[in-house]
Short mmCIF file of C-alpha atoms in Angstrom, two decimals:
data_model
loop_
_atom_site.label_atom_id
_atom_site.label_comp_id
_atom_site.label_asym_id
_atom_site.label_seq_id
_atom_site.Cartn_x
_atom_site.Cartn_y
_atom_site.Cartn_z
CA UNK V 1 -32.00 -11.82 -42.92
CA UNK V 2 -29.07 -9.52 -42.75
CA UNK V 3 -26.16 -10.52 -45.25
CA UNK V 4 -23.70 -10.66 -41.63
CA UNK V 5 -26.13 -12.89 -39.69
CA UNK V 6 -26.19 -15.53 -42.71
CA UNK V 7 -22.29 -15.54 -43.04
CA UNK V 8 -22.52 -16.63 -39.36
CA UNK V 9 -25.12 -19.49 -39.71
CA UNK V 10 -23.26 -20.98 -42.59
CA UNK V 11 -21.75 -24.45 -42.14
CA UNK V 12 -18.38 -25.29 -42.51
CA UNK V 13 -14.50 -25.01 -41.45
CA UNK V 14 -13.26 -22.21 -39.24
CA UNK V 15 -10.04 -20.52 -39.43
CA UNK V 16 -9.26 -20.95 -35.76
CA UNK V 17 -5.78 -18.97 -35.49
CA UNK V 18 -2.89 -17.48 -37.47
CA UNK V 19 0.01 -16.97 -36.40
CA UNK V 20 1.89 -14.04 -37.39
CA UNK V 21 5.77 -13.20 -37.29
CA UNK V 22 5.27 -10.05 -35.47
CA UNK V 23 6.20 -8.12 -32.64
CA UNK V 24 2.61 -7.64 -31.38
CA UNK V 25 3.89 -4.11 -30.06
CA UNK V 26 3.59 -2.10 -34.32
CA UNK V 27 -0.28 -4.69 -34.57
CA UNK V 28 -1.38 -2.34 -30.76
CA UNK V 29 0.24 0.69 -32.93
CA UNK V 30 -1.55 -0.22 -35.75
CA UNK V 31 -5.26 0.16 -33.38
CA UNK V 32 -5.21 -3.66 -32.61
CA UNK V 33 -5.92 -4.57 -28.79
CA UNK V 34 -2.49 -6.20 -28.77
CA UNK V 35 -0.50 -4.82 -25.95
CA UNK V 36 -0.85 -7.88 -23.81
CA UNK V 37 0.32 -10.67 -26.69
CA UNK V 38 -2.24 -12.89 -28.79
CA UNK V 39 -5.51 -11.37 -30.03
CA UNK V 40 -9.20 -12.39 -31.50
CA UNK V 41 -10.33 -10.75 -34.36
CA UNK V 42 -13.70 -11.99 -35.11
CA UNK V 43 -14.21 -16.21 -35.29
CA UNK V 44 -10.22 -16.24 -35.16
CA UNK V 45 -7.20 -15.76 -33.19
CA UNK V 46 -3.90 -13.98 -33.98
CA UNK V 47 -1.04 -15.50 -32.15
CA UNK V 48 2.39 -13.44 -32.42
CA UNK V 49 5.71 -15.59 -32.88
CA UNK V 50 9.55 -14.98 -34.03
CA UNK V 51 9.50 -14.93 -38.28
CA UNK V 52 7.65 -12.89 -40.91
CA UNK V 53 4.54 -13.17 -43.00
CA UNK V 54 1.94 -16.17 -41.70
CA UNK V 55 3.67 -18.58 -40.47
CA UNK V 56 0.62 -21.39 -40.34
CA UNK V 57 -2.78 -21.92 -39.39
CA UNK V 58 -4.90 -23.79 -37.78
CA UNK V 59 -8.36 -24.81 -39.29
CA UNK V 60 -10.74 -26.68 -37.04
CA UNK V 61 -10.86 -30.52 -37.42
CA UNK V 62 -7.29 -30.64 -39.53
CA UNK V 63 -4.40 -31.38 -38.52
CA UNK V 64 -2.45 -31.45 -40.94
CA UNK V 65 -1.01 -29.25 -44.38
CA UNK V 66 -2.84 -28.11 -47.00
CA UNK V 67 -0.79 -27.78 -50.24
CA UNK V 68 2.14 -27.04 -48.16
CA UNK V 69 0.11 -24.29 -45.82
CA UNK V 70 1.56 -25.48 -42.46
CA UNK V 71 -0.38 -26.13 -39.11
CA UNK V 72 0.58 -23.92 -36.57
CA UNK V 73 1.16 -24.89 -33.00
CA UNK V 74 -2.09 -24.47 -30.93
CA UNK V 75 -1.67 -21.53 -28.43
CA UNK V 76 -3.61 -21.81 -24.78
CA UNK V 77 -5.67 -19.99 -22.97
CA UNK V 78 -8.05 -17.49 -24.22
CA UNK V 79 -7.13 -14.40 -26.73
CA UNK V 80 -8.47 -11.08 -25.61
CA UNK V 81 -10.88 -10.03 -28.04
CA UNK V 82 -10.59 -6.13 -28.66
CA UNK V 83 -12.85 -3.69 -29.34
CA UNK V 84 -9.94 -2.95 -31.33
CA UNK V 85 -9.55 0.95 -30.82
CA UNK V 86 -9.04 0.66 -35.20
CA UNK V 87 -12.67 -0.78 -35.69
CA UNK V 88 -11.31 -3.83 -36.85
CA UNK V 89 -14.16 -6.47 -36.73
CA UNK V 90 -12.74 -9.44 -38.49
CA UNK V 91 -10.89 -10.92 -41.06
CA UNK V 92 -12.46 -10.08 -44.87
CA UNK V 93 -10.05 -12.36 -46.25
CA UNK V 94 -7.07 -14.17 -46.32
CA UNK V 95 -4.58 -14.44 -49.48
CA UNK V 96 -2.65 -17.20 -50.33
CA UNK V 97 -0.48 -17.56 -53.99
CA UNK V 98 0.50 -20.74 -55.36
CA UNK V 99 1.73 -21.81 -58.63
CA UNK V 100 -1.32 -24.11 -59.75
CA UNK V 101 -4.91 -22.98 -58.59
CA UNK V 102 -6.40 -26.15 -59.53
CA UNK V 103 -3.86 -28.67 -57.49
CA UNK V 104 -4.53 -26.05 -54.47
CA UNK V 105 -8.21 -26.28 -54.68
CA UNK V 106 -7.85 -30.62 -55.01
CA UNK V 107 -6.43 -30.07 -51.77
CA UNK V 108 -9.11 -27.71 -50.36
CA UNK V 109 -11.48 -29.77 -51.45
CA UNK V 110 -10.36 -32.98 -49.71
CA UNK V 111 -11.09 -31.02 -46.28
CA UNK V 112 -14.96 -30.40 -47.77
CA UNK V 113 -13.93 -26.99 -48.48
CA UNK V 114 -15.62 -25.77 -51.45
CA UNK V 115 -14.55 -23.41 -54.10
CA UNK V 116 -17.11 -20.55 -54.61
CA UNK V 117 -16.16 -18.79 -57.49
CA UNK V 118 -13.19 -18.19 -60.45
CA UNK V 119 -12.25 -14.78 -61.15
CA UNK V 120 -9.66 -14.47 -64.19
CA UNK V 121 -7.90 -11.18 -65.05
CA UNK V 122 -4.79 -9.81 -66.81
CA UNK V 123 -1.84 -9.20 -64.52
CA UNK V 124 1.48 -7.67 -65.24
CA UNK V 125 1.47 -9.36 -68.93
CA UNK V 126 0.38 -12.39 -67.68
CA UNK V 127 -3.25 -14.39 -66.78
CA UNK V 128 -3.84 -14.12 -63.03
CA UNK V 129 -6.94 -16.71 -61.67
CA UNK V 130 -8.42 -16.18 -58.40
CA UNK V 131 -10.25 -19.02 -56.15
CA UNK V 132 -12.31 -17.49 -53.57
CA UNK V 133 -13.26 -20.19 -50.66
CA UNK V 134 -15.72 -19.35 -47.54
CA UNK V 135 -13.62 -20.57 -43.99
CA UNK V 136 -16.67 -19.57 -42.06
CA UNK V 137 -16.22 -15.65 -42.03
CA UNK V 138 -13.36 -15.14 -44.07
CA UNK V 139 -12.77 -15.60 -47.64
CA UNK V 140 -9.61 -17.45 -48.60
CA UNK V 141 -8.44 -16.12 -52.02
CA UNK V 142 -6.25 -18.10 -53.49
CA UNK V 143 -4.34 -16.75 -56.41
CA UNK V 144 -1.77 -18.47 -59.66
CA UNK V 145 -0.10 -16.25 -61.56
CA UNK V 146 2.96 -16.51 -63.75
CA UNK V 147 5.03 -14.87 -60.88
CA UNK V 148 4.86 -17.15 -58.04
CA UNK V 149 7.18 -19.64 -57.90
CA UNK V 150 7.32 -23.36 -58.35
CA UNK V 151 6.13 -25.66 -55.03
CA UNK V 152 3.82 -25.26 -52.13
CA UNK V 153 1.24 -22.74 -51.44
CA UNK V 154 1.86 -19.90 -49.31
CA UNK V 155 0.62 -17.37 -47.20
CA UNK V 156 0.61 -13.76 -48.04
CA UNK V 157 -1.56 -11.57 -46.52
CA UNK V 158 -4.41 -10.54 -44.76
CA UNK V 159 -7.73 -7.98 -45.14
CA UNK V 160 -9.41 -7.04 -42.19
CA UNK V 161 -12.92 -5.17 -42.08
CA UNK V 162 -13.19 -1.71 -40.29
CA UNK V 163 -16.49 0.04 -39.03
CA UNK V 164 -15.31 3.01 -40.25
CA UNK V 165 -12.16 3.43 -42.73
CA UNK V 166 -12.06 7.19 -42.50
CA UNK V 167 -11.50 7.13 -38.54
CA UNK V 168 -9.26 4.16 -39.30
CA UNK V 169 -7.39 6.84 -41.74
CA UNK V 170 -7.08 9.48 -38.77
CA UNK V 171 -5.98 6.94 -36.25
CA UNK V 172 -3.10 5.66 -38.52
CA UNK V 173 -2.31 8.31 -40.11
CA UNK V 174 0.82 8.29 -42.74
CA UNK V 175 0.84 4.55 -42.16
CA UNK V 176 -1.91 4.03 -44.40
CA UNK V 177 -2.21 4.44 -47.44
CA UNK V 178 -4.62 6.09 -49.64
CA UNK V 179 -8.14 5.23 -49.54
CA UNK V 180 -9.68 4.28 -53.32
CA UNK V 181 -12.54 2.07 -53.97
CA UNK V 182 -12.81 -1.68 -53.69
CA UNK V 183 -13.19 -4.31 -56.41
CA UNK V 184 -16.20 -5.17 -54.30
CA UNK V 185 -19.07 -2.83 -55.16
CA UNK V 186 -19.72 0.07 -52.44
CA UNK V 187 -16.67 -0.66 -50.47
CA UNK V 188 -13.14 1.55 -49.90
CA UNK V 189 -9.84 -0.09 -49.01
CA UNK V 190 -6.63 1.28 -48.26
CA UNK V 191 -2.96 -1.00 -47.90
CA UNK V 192 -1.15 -0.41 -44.74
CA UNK V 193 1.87 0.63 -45.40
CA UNK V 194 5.46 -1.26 -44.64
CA UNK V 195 6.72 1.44 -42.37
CA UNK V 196 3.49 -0.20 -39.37
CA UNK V 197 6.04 -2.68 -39.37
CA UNK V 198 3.26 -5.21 -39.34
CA UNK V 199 5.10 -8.43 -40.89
CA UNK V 200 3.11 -8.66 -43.88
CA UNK V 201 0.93 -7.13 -46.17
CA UNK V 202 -2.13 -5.93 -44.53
CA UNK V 203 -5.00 -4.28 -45.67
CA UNK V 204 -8.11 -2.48 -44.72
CA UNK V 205 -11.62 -2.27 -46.10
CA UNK V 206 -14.48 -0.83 -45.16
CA UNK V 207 -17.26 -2.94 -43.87
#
């Protein structure tokens, strides 16, 4: 069974919508189908709202915040859901920092979501841990490191998976970044760079 079809038929929580503090106008710049206001990308929606950066969440059965991650207010009706003219399919993963890994994944937990993995490196000087969680077909990667600051968890930013990063490249042009390879074996990613105008880090990978 392909690797794809069994991410799909695997239980748990869905990340239902984000909402982003963005102009949607850069995110249809940037290739997303985002002239007309809220999107889908994959299992999730992206609604648009005043602020920067992620500005909450909403997970499906919880209502309330994880670790300080706030809930955002549900958005009606039905987002339109591309193609994307970048090749955006979905999500790859979601990054959140917090100061203490282990109180963020207590909290994780208690919703029956289930840590997959610890990977531990050397950052700037200092130990950096990563917690990598399944929310249906993204991967929430949690990080701790020395640099983030005292209190609740927070968003930072988000990886979406392209068909094809080198048409992605073309499309974009001097907004992205170059393309190197992935800490995941076989794949490319590229950063997209602060000039899209985006409100928040954003990635791409290849799929």
């Amino acid at each position: 069974m392909p690797g794809r079809l069994i991410e799909q038929l695997m239980p748990g929580r869905l990340i239902e919508q984000l909402t982003i503090g963005s102009d949607p106008a850069p995110w249809a710049e940037a290739g997303f189908a985002a002239a007309g206001g809220d999107i889908a990308v994959g299992e999730t929606r992206l609604a648009f709202a005043d602020g920067e950066g992620v500005l909450g969440w909403r997970l499906d059965g919880v209502d309330d915040e994880i670790d300080g991650l706030p809930v955002a207010p549900a958005v009606d009706g039905v987002a339109p859901a591309g193609p994307h003219p970048n090749g955006v399919t979905r999500i790859d993963h979601l990054v959140v920092f917090t100061p203490d890994l282990e109180r963020t994944t207590g909290a994780l937990e208690a919703i029956d979501v289930e840590r997959r993995r610890v990977r531990e490196v050397q950052a700037d000087g200092s130990p950096l841990r990563q917690g990598f969680f399944r929310l249906g077909e993204v991967i929430l990667e949690v990080v701790e490191h020395a640099n983030v600051e005292a209190g609740p968890a927070r968003f930072w930013g988000i990886t979406f998976a392209v068909r094809n990063l080198d048409a992605c490249a073309e499309l974009l042009g001097d907004r992205l970044g170059s393309i190197r390879d992935a800490v995941q074996p076989g794949r490319r990613i590229a950063t997209v760079r602060s000039c899209a105008d985006l409100g928040l880090p954003v990635a791409l990978i290849s799929a």
